[in-house]
PDB file of C-alpha atoms and ligand atoms in Angstrom:
ATOM      1  CA  UNK A   1       0.000   0.000   0.000  1.00 98.00           C
ATOM      2  CA  UNK A   2       1.317   3.387  -0.995  1.00 98.00           C
ATOM      3  CA  UNK A   3       1.078   6.070   1.717  1.00 99.00           C
ATOM      4  CA  UNK A   4       0.840   9.638   0.445  1.00 99.00           C
ATOM      5  CA  UNK A   5       0.976  12.743   2.622  1.00 98.00           C
ATOM      6  CA  UNK A   6       0.631  15.631   0.180  1.00 99.00           C
ATOM      7  CA  UNK A   7      -2.310  16.882  -1.841  1.00 99.00           C
ATOM      8  CA  UNK A   8      -0.206  17.256  -5.000  1.00 98.00           C
ATOM      9  CA  UNK A   9       1.132  13.676  -4.868  1.00 98.00           C
ATOM     10  CA  UNK A  10      -2.314  12.221  -4.130  1.00 99.00           C
ATOM     11  CA  UNK A  11      -3.899  14.203  -6.964  1.00 98.00           C
ATOM     12  CA  UNK A  12      -1.233  13.006  -9.353  1.00 98.00           C
ATOM     13  CA  UNK A  13      -1.580   9.353  -8.236  1.00 98.00           C
ATOM     14  CA  UNK A  14      -5.381   9.457  -8.652  1.00 98.00           C
ATOM     15  CA  UNK A  15      -5.141  11.313 -11.976  1.00 98.00           C
ATOM     16  CA  UNK A  16      -3.022   8.487 -13.317  1.00 98.00           C
ATOM     17  CA  UNK A  17      -5.624   5.933 -12.209  1.00 97.00           C
ATOM     18  CA  UNK A  18      -8.341   7.913 -13.973  1.00 96.00           C
ATOM     19  CA  UNK A  19      -6.283   8.042 -17.177  1.00 97.00           C
ATOM     20  CA  UNK A  20      -6.157   4.244 -17.065  1.00 97.00           C
ATOM     21  CA  UNK A  21      -9.974   4.243 -16.612  1.00 97.00           C
ATOM     22  CA  UNK A  22      -9.667   2.507 -13.282  1.00 97.00           C
ATOM     23  CA  UNK A  23     -12.870   2.606 -11.196  1.00 98.00           C
ATOM     24  CA  UNK A  24     -11.830   4.277  -7.954  1.00 98.00           C
ATOM     25  CA  UNK A  25     -13.545   3.658  -4.620  1.00 98.00           C
ATOM     26  CA  UNK A  26     -12.777   5.922  -1.675  1.00 99.00           C
ATOM     27  CA  UNK A  27     -13.166   5.362   2.065  1.00 99.00           C
ATOM     28  CA  UNK A  28     -12.517   8.530   4.075  1.00 99.00           C
ATOM     29  CA  UNK A  29     -11.796   7.946   7.782  1.00 99.00           C
ATOM     30  CA  UNK A  30     -10.324   9.578  10.853  1.00 98.00           C
ATOM     31  CA  UNK A  31      -8.386   6.397  11.674  1.00 98.00           C
ATOM     32  CA  UNK A  32      -8.719   4.315  14.863  1.00 98.00           C
ATOM     33  CA  UNK A  33     -10.159   1.760  12.491  1.00 98.00           C
ATOM     34  CA  UNK A  34     -12.583  -0.992  13.474  1.00 98.00           C
ATOM     35  CA  UNK A  35     -14.691  -3.588  11.675  1.00 98.00           C
ATOM     36  CA  UNK A  36     -17.161  -0.868  10.650  1.00 98.00           C
ATOM     37  CA  UNK A  37     -14.478   0.911   8.629  1.00 98.00           C
ATOM     38  CA  UNK A  38     -13.230  -2.391   7.247  1.00 99.00           C
ATOM     39  CA  UNK A  39     -16.743  -3.248   6.062  1.00 98.00           C
ATOM     40  CA  UNK A  40     -16.649  -0.046   3.971  1.00 99.00           C
ATOM     41  CA  UNK A  41     -13.293  -1.050   2.502  1.00 99.00           C
ATOM     42  CA  UNK A  42     -14.593  -4.539   1.694  1.00 99.00           C
ATOM     43  CA  UNK A  43     -17.671  -3.107  -0.018  1.00 98.00           C
ATOM     44  CA  UNK A  44     -15.479  -0.696  -2.001  1.00 98.00           C
ATOM     45  CA  UNK A  45     -13.150  -3.560  -2.924  1.00 98.00           C
ATOM     46  CA  UNK A  46     -16.103  -5.609  -4.189  1.00 98.00           C
ATOM     47  CA  UNK A  47     -17.463  -2.754  -6.305  1.00 98.00           C
ATOM     48  CA  UNK A  48     -14.375  -0.886  -7.585  1.00 98.00           C
ATOM     49  CA  UNK A  49     -11.111  -1.710  -9.363  1.00 98.00           C
ATOM     50  CA  UNK A  50      -8.961   0.169  -6.874  1.00 98.00           C
ATOM     51  CA  UNK A  51      -9.621   1.364  -3.307  1.00 98.00           C
ATOM     52  CA  UNK A  52      -8.183   4.517  -1.799  1.00 98.00           C
ATOM     53  CA  UNK A  53      -8.606   5.412   1.868  1.00 99.00           C
ATOM     54  CA  UNK A  54      -7.755   8.460   3.911  1.00 99.00           C
ATOM     55  CA  UNK A  55      -6.868   8.950   7.545  1.00 99.00           C
ATOM     56  CA  UNK A  56      -7.186  12.515   8.740  1.00 99.00           C
ATOM     57  CA  UNK A  57      -8.391  13.647  12.148  1.00 98.00           C
ATOM     58  CA  UNK A  58     -10.107  16.762  10.898  1.00 98.00           C
ATOM     59  CA  UNK A  59      -9.711  19.607  13.409  1.00 98.00           C
ATOM     60  CA  UNK A  60     -12.445  21.632  11.701  1.00 98.00           C
ATOM     61  CA  UNK A  61     -15.221  19.246  12.762  1.00 98.00           C
ATOM     62  CA  UNK A  62     -14.355  19.414  16.478  1.00 98.00           C
ATOM     63  CA  UNK A  63     -15.624  22.332  18.561  1.00 96.00           C
ATOM     64  CA  UNK A  64     -13.369  23.799  21.260  1.00 96.00           C
ATOM     65  CA  UNK A  65     -13.598  21.544  24.328  1.00 95.00           C
ATOM     66  CA  UNK A  66     -14.454  18.416  22.286  1.00 97.00           C
ATOM     67  CA  UNK A  67     -12.171  15.380  22.031  1.00 97.00           C
ATOM     68  CA  UNK A  68      -9.801  16.438  19.205  1.00 98.00           C
ATOM     69  CA  UNK A  69      -6.669  16.119  21.367  1.00 97.00           C
ATOM     70  CA  UNK A  70      -7.551  12.723  22.802  1.00 97.00           C
ATOM     71  CA  UNK A  71      -9.174  11.276  19.662  1.00 98.00           C
ATOM     72  CA  UNK A  72      -7.565   7.810  19.311  1.00 98.00           C
ATOM     73  CA  UNK A  73      -4.650   7.747  16.869  1.00 98.00           C
ATOM     74  CA  UNK A  74      -3.497   4.257  15.885  1.00 98.00           C
ATOM     75  CA  UNK A  75      -1.789   4.936  12.577  1.00 98.00           C
ATOM     76  CA  UNK A  76       0.571   1.946  12.408  1.00 98.00           C
ATOM     77  CA  UNK A  77      -2.165  -0.521  13.288  1.00 98.00           C
ATOM     78  CA  UNK A  78      -4.572   1.177  10.832  1.00 98.00           C
ATOM     79  CA  UNK A  79      -2.043   0.875   8.007  1.00 98.00           C
ATOM     80  CA  UNK A  80      -1.681  -2.856   8.632  1.00 98.00           C
ATOM     81  CA  UNK A  81      -5.456  -3.330   8.565  1.00 98.00           C
ATOM     82  CA  UNK A  82      -5.919  -1.333   5.351  1.00 99.00           C
ATOM     83  CA  UNK A  83      -3.045  -3.093   3.644  1.00 98.00           C
ATOM     84  CA  UNK A  84      -4.463  -6.500   4.605  1.00 98.00           C
ATOM     85  CA  UNK A  85      -7.811  -5.482   3.032  1.00 98.00           C
ATOM     86  CA  UNK A  86      -6.085  -4.641  -0.237  1.00 98.00           C
ATOM     87  CA  UNK A  87      -6.250  -0.829  -0.098  1.00 98.00           C
ATOM     88  CA  UNK A  88      -3.970   0.470  -2.835  1.00 98.00           C
ATOM     89  CA  UNK A  89      -3.314   3.990  -1.630  1.00 98.00           C
ATOM     90  CA  UNK A  90      -3.709   5.765   1.712  1.00 99.00           C
ATOM     91  CA  UNK A  91      -3.886   9.529   1.890  1.00 99.00           C
ATOM     92  CA  UNK A  92      -2.685  10.666   5.319  1.00 99.00           C
ATOM     93  CA  UNK A  93      -1.975  14.400   5.288  1.00 99.00           C
ATOM     94  CA  UNK A  94      -0.976  16.608   8.215  1.00 98.00           C
ATOM     95  CA  UNK A  95      -3.413  19.344   9.266  1.00 98.00           C
ATOM     96  CA  UNK A  96      -1.204  22.040   7.695  1.00 98.00           C
ATOM     97  CA  UNK A  97      -1.401  20.240   4.351  1.00 98.00           C
ATOM     98  CA  UNK A  98      -5.205  20.332   4.327  1.00 98.00           C
ATOM     99  CA  UNK A  99      -5.543  23.758   5.958  1.00 98.00           C
ATOM    100  CA  UNK A 100      -2.456  25.759   4.994  1.00 98.00           C
ATOM    101  CA  UNK A 101      -2.039  29.299   6.319  1.00 98.00           C
ATOM    102  CA  UNK A 102      -4.383  31.616   4.475  1.00 98.00           C
ATOM    103  CA  UNK A 103      -7.055  28.994   3.673  1.00 98.00           C
ATOM    104  CA  UNK A 104     -10.402  30.642   4.418  1.00 98.00           C
ATOM    105  CA  UNK A 105     -13.005  28.805   2.312  1.00 98.00           C
ATOM    106  CA  UNK A 106     -15.438  26.464   4.037  1.00 98.00           C
ATOM    107  CA  UNK A 107     -18.576  24.591   2.980  1.00 98.00           C
ATOM    108  CA  UNK A 108     -21.737  25.178   4.983  1.00 98.00           C
ATOM    109  CA  UNK A 109     -24.760  23.041   4.218  1.00 98.00           C
ATOM    110  CA  UNK A 110     -27.601  25.317   5.300  1.00 98.00           C
ATOM    111  CA  UNK A 111     -30.632  23.924   7.106  1.00 98.00           C
ATOM    112  CA  UNK A 112     -29.848  20.222   7.243  1.00 98.00           C
ATOM    113  CA  UNK A 113     -26.316  20.972   8.506  1.00 98.00           C
ATOM    114  CA  UNK A 114     -27.857  22.413  11.679  1.00 98.00           C
ATOM    115  CA  UNK A 115     -30.052  19.395  12.469  1.00 98.00           C
ATOM    116  CA  UNK A 116     -29.459  16.440  14.859  1.00 98.00           C
ATOM    117  CA  UNK A 117     -25.698  16.422  15.572  1.00 98.00           C
ATOM    118  CA  UNK A 118     -25.494  19.742  13.752  1.00 98.00           C
ATOM    119  CA  UNK A 119     -27.786  21.240  16.415  1.00 98.00           C
ATOM    120  CA  UNK A 120     -25.871  19.696  19.337  1.00 97.00           C
ATOM    121  CA  UNK A 121     -22.454  20.380  17.852  1.00 98.00           C
ATOM    122  CA  UNK A 122     -22.651  23.761  16.071  1.00 97.00           C
ATOM    123  CA  UNK A 123     -20.175  23.970  13.209  1.00 98.00           C
ATOM    124  CA  UNK A 124     -19.594  20.213  13.174  1.00 98.00           C
ATOM    125  CA  UNK A 125     -21.187  19.537   9.804  1.00 98.00           C
ATOM    126  CA  UNK A 126     -19.532  22.568   8.194  1.00 98.00           C
ATOM    127  CA  UNK A 127     -16.244  20.975   9.280  1.00 98.00           C
ATOM    128  CA  UNK A 128     -17.299  17.615   7.861  1.00 99.00           C
ATOM    129  CA  UNK A 129     -18.618  19.092   4.588  1.00 99.00           C
ATOM    130  CA  UNK A 130     -15.470  21.153   4.117  1.00 99.00           C
ATOM    131  CA  UNK A 131     -13.060  18.253   4.570  1.00 99.00           C
ATOM    132  CA  UNK A 132     -15.161  15.825   2.525  1.00 99.00           C
ATOM    133  CA  UNK A 133     -15.392  18.374  -0.316  1.00 99.00           C
ATOM    134  CA  UNK A 134     -11.623  18.839  -0.181  1.00 99.00           C
ATOM    135  CA  UNK A 135     -10.978  15.084  -0.101  1.00 99.00           C
ATOM    136  CA  UNK A 136     -13.337  14.564  -3.057  1.00 99.00           C
ATOM    137  CA  UNK A 137     -11.398  17.242  -4.967  1.00 98.00           C
ATOM    138  CA  UNK A 138      -8.098  15.559  -4.152  1.00 98.00           C
ATOM    139  CA  UNK A 139      -9.137  11.965  -4.876  1.00 98.00           C
ATOM    140  CA  UNK A 140     -12.006  12.492  -7.358  1.00 98.00           C
ATOM    141  CA  UNK A 141     -13.384   8.995  -6.664  1.00 98.00           C
ATOM    142  CA  UNK A 142     -16.113   7.305  -8.669  1.00 98.00           C
ATOM    143  CA  UNK A 143     -17.700   6.024  -5.464  1.00 98.00           C
ATOM    144  CA  UNK A 144     -17.292   7.025  -1.825  1.00 99.00           C
ATOM    145  CA  UNK A 145     -18.292   4.841   1.099  1.00 99.00           C
ATOM    146  CA  UNK A 146     -19.766   6.055   4.392  1.00 99.00           C
ATOM    147  CA  UNK A 147     -21.203   4.260   7.409  1.00 98.00           C
ATOM    148  CA  UNK A 148     -24.928   4.485   8.067  1.00 98.00           C
ATOM    149  CA  UNK A 149     -24.121   4.883  11.785  1.00 98.00           C
ATOM    150  CA  UNK A 150     -23.390   8.527  10.980  1.00 98.00           C
ATOM    151  CA  UNK A 151     -26.755   8.843   9.236  1.00 98.00           C
ATOM    152  CA  UNK A 152     -26.979  12.615   9.702  1.00 98.00           C
ATOM    153  CA  UNK A 153     -23.464  13.034   8.309  1.00 98.00           C
ATOM    154  CA  UNK A 154     -24.411  10.959   5.274  1.00 98.00           C
ATOM    155  CA  UNK A 155     -27.550  13.067   4.710  1.00 98.00           C
ATOM    156  CA  UNK A 156     -25.507  16.280   4.891  1.00 99.00           C
ATOM    157  CA  UNK A 157     -22.892  14.920   2.479  1.00 99.00           C
ATOM    158  CA  UNK A 158     -25.626  13.757   0.077  1.00 98.00           C
ATOM    159  CA  UNK A 159     -27.077  17.276   0.106  1.00 98.00           C
ATOM    160  CA  UNK A 160     -23.636  18.794  -0.514  1.00 99.00           C
ATOM    161  CA  UNK A 161     -22.905  16.401  -3.380  1.00 99.00           C
ATOM    162  CA  UNK A 162     -26.254  17.293  -4.998  1.00 98.00           C
ATOM    163  CA  UNK A 163     -25.853  21.021  -4.492  1.00 98.00           C
ATOM    164  CA  UNK A 164     -22.224  21.276  -5.634  1.00 98.00           C
ATOM    165  CA  UNK A 165     -22.482  18.701  -8.450  1.00 98.00           C
ATOM    166  CA  UNK A 166     -19.711  16.440  -7.210  1.00 98.00           C
ATOM    167  CA  UNK A 167     -19.323  13.649  -9.728  1.00 98.00           C
ATOM    168  CA  UNK A 168     -19.305  10.853  -7.177  1.00 98.00           C
ATOM    169  CA  UNK A 169     -21.715   8.112  -6.184  1.00 98.00           C
ATOM    170  CA  UNK A 170     -22.246   7.927  -2.423  1.00 99.00           C
ATOM    171  CA  UNK A 171     -22.675   4.479  -0.924  1.00 99.00           C
ATOM    172  CA  UNK A 172     -24.137   4.178   2.575  1.00 98.00           C
ATOM    173  CA  UNK A 173     -23.170   0.926   4.328  1.00 98.00           C
ATOM    174  CA  UNK A 174     -24.946  -0.866   7.203  1.00 98.00           C
ATOM    175  CA  UNK A 175     -24.025  -0.301  10.850  1.00 98.00           C
ATOM    176  CA  UNK A 176     -21.645  -2.941  12.218  1.00 98.00           C
ATOM    177  CA  UNK A 177     -22.316  -3.995  15.828  1.00 98.00           C
ATOM    178  CA  UNK A 178     -20.643  -5.999  18.539  1.00 98.00           C
ATOM    179  CA  UNK A 179     -22.425  -9.255  19.417  1.00 98.00           C
ATOM    180  CA  UNK A 180     -24.333  -7.517  22.243  1.00 98.00           C
ATOM    181  CA  UNK A 181     -25.640  -4.793  19.922  1.00 98.00           C
ATOM    182  CA  UNK A 182     -23.278  -1.897  20.626  1.00 98.00           C
ATOM    183  CA  UNK A 183     -22.645  -0.034  17.365  1.00 98.00           C
ATOM    184  CA  UNK A 184     -18.929   0.035  16.570  1.00 98.00           C
ATOM    185  CA  UNK A 185     -17.328   3.439  16.971  1.00 98.00           C
ATOM    186  CA  UNK A 186     -13.758   4.656  17.372  1.00 98.00           C
ATOM    187  CA  UNK A 187     -15.039   6.419  20.496  1.00 98.00           C
ATOM    188  CA  UNK A 188     -16.012   3.092  22.139  1.00 98.00           C
ATOM    189  CA  UNK A 189     -12.324   2.950  23.117  1.00 98.00           C
ATOM    190  CA  UNK A 190     -13.014   5.725  25.639  1.00 98.00           C
ATOM    191  CA  UNK A 191     -15.537   3.600  27.563  1.00 98.00           C
ATOM    192  CA  UNK A 192     -14.696   1.921  30.865  1.00 98.00           C
ATOM    193  CA  UNK A 193     -16.105  -1.583  31.384  1.00 98.00           C
ATOM    194  CA  UNK A 194     -19.033  -0.102  33.351  1.00 98.00           C
ATOM    195  CA  UNK A 195     -19.695   2.554  30.728  1.00 98.00           C
ATOM    196  CA  UNK A 196     -19.601  -0.006  27.950  1.00 98.00           C
ATOM    197  CA  UNK A 197     -22.359  -1.872  29.768  1.00 98.00           C
ATOM    198  CA  UNK A 198     -24.344   1.372  30.215  1.00 98.00           C
ATOM    199  CA  UNK A 199     -23.852   2.203  26.519  1.00 98.00           C
ATOM    200  CA  UNK A 200     -25.954  -0.806  25.540  1.00 98.00           C
ATOM    201  CA  UNK A 201     -28.998   1.296  26.438  1.00 98.00           C
ATOM    202  CA  UNK A 202     -28.771   3.089  23.083  1.00 98.00           C
ATOM    203  CA  UNK A 203     -29.336  -0.144  21.199  1.00 98.00           C
ATOM    204  CA  UNK A 204     -31.908  -1.310  23.753  1.00 98.00           C
ATOM    205  CA  UNK A 205     -33.894   1.878  23.279  1.00 98.00           C
ATOM    206  CA  UNK A 206     -33.819   1.569  19.482  1.00 98.00           C
ATOM    207  CA  UNK A 207     -34.791  -2.108  19.756  1.00 98.00           C
ATOM    208  CA  UNK A 208     -37.789  -1.181  21.890  1.00 98.00           C
ATOM    209  CA  UNK A 209     -38.877   1.367  19.299  1.00 98.00           C
ATOM    210  CA  UNK A 210     -38.397  -1.159  16.498  1.00 98.00           C
ATOM    211  CA  UNK A 211     -40.544  -3.607  18.436  1.00 98.00           C
ATOM    212  CA  UNK A 212     -43.272  -0.982  18.904  1.00 98.00           C
ATOM    213  CA  UNK A 213     -43.219  -0.326  15.149  1.00 98.00           C
ATOM    214  CA  UNK A 214     -43.416  -4.071  14.449  1.00 98.00           C
ATOM    215  CA  UNK A 215     -46.494  -4.159  16.693  1.00 98.00           C
ATOM    216  CA  UNK A 216     -48.122  -1.438  14.590  1.00 98.00           C
ATOM    217  CA  UNK A 217     -47.230   1.815  16.375  1.00 98.00           C
ATOM    218  CA  UNK A 218     -46.643   4.658  13.901  1.00 98.00           C
ATOM    219  CA  UNK A 219     -46.918   7.809  16.024  1.00 98.00           C
ATOM    220  CA  UNK A 220     -43.485   9.421  16.468  1.00 98.00           C
ATOM    221  CA  UNK A 221     -44.231  11.014  19.852  1.00 98.00           C
ATOM    222  CA  UNK A 222     -45.424   7.674  21.273  1.00 98.00           C
ATOM    223  CA  UNK A 223     -42.345   5.915  19.897  1.00 98.00           C
ATOM    224  CA  UNK A 224     -40.024   8.543  21.372  1.00 98.00           C
ATOM    225  CA  UNK A 225     -41.743   8.165  24.778  1.00 98.00           C
ATOM    226  CA  UNK A 226     -41.217   4.387  24.539  1.00 98.00           C
ATOM    227  CA  UNK A 227     -37.552   4.798  23.594  1.00 98.00           C
ATOM    228  CA  UNK A 228     -36.927   7.338  26.374  1.00 98.00           C
ATOM    229  CA  UNK A 229     -38.441   5.020  29.003  1.00 98.00           C
ATOM    230  CA  UNK A 230     -35.614   2.564  28.359  1.00 98.00           C
ATOM    231  CA  UNK A 231     -33.068   5.217  29.353  1.00 98.00           C
ATOM    232  CA  UNK A 232     -34.696   5.423  32.786  1.00 96.00           C
ATOM    233  CA  UNK A 233     -33.397   1.913  33.499  1.00 94.00           C
ATOM    234  CA  UNK A 234     -29.733   3.062  33.609  1.00 97.00           C
ATOM    235  CA  UNK A 235     -27.687   5.703  35.380  1.00 96.00           C
ATOM    236  CA  UNK A 236     -24.730   7.615  33.952  1.00 95.00           C
ATOM    237  CA  UNK A 237     -26.279   8.161  30.520  1.00 98.00           C
ATOM    238  CA  UNK A 238     -27.596  11.531  29.351  1.00 98.00           C
ATOM    239  CA  UNK A 239     -29.679  11.630  26.170  1.00 98.00           C
ATOM    240  CA  UNK A 240     -28.680  14.386  23.761  1.00 98.00           C
ATOM    241  CA  UNK A 241     -31.460  13.668  21.278  1.00 98.00           C
ATOM    242  CA  UNK A 242     -33.843  10.875  20.394  1.00 98.00           C
ATOM    243  CA  UNK A 243     -35.449  11.918  17.134  1.00 98.00           C
ATOM    244  CA  UNK A 244     -37.734  10.531  14.472  1.00 99.00           C
ATOM    245  CA  UNK A 245     -36.923  12.314  11.221  1.00 98.00           C
ATOM    246  CA  UNK A 246     -36.990  12.066   7.470  1.00 98.00           C
ATOM    247  CA  UNK A 247     -33.657  10.417   6.529  1.00 98.00           C
ATOM    248  CA  UNK A 248     -33.119  12.778   3.607  1.00 98.00           C
ATOM    249  CA  UNK A 249     -33.947  16.134   5.218  1.00 98.00           C
ATOM    250  CA  UNK A 250     -33.453  15.268   8.912  1.00 98.00           C
ATOM    251  CA  UNK A 251     -36.703  17.138   9.652  1.00 98.00           C
ATOM    252  CA  UNK A 252     -39.008  15.607  12.294  1.00 98.00           C
ATOM    253  CA  UNK A 253     -41.915  13.513  11.036  1.00 98.00           C
ATOM    254  CA  UNK A 254     -45.164  13.062  12.970  1.00 98.00           C
ATOM    255  CA  UNK A 255     -45.517   9.414  12.005  1.00 98.00           C
ATOM    256  CA  UNK A 256     -43.073   6.821  10.748  1.00 98.00           C
ATOM    257  CA  UNK A 257     -42.947   5.271   7.289  1.00 98.00           C
ATOM    258  CA  UNK A 258     -40.397   3.979   4.812  1.00 98.00           C
ATOM    259  CA  UNK A 259     -37.438   6.388   4.734  1.00 97.00           C
ATOM    260  CA  UNK A 260     -37.848   7.436   8.360  1.00 98.00           C
ATOM    261  CA  UNK A 261     -34.677   7.610  10.441  1.00 98.00           C
ATOM    262  CA  UNK A 262     -34.855   6.952  14.171  1.00 99.00           C
ATOM    263  CA  UNK A 263     -31.673   8.417  15.655  1.00 98.00           C
ATOM    264  CA  UNK A 264     -30.167   8.694  19.118  1.00 98.00           C
ATOM    265  CA  UNK A 265     -27.224  10.555  20.571  1.00 98.00           C
ATOM    266  CA  UNK A 266     -26.320  10.146  24.233  1.00 98.00           C
ATOM    267  CA  UNK A 267     -23.453  10.909  26.573  1.00 98.00           C
ATOM    268  CA  UNK A 268     -22.171   7.856  28.418  1.00 98.00           C
ATOM    269  CA  UNK A 269     -19.905   9.388  31.036  1.00 97.00           C
ATOM    270  CA  UNK A 270     -17.788  11.788  28.966  1.00 96.00           C
ATOM    271  CA  UNK A 271     -18.272   9.913  25.710  1.00 98.00           C
ATOM    272  CA  UNK A 272     -20.873  10.965  23.178  1.00 98.00           C
ATOM    273  CA  UNK A 273     -22.243   8.031  21.192  1.00 98.00           C
ATOM    274  CA  UNK A 274     -24.742   7.843  18.345  1.00 98.00           C
ATOM    275  CA  UNK A 275     -26.879   5.072  16.905  1.00 99.00           C
ATOM    276  CA  UNK A 276     -29.916   4.774  14.647  1.00 99.00           C
ATOM    277  CA  UNK A 277     -32.081   2.666  12.430  1.00 98.00           C
ATOM    278  CA  UNK A 278     -33.580   3.438   9.078  1.00 98.00           C
ATOM    279  CA  UNK A 279     -37.045   2.159   8.173  1.00 97.00           C
ATOM    280  CA  UNK A 280     -37.012   0.167   4.949  1.00 94.00           C
TER     281      UNK A 280
HETATM  282  O1  PAF B   1     -16.984   9.817   9.584  1.00 81.81           O
HETATM  283  C1  PAF B   1     -15.799  10.200   9.700  1.00 81.81           C
HETATM  284  O2  PAF B   1     -14.900   9.452  10.057  1.00 81.81           O
HETATM  285  C2  PAF B   1     -15.473  11.654   9.395  1.00 81.81           C
HETATM  286  O3  PAF B   1     -16.493  12.497   9.789  1.00 81.81           O
HETATM  287  C3  PAF B   1     -15.082  11.888   7.931  1.00 81.81           C
HETATM  288  C4  PAF B   1     -16.233  11.576   6.995  1.00 81.81           C
HETATM  289  C5  PAF B   1     -13.882  11.032   7.572  1.00 81.81           C
HETATM  290  C6  PAF B   1     -14.711  13.355   7.733  1.00 81.81           C
HETATM  291  O4  PAF B   1     -13.660  13.744   8.567  1.00 81.81           O
END
């Protein structure tokens, strides 16, 4: 696997692939890789001739006081995992390479960018949209792969791709979970054994809501009440949001139907976790 640290070298490498009409799949990450990330790589590998990945802990998507400094960095281990999955090229720039002195342009996705995590973490989705736009301009992939766990992020990126006419197909991939239901996240590494146990409440709450839907409940407010009740069974967990929204716009819906996203964010100790399900 080739590791490239500069924009110019990555652009030139990817340009060459394009000239050879190679179908290029791209998996952008912030590293600290787990099976969720690897599932994106495997999907890209199955659908594209060549897979590129990136590892960049993007400072722009962290607000002051968030976990930028302690975000897990496991570069050597990540490289081994990506190489073993057959990734051809890894783009791993320093912050100064992506945001050199004098860079002032950012991408703000109005409306949707301020919903769900965008409401709880102001500026977060502008940071995400900016770096993803820049990475798309560097790599110019045919397809880019994102995890459905970050459903709001995917909706914001879809909107950006539509609005700015990026010539890329976005592929959303299913959430990967541990055997007990906890959605995989790089931030799970922050959890103590007790917190990891407490964190299962996110999945339990979603499962309760799924069950209610299976039994015929369609009213969003009733479902949210049912999901919130599950949180009363644990201590040490603070719900940030539990929302029933349209998956495309992230606007609340009064009743659920196909295309509805049920999404949760909660603080388990000092760790903010998210989880969701999408109605087929
Ligand atoms: O989902 C992530 O890991 C990040 O938000 C992304 C898309 C790589 C942008 O920094």
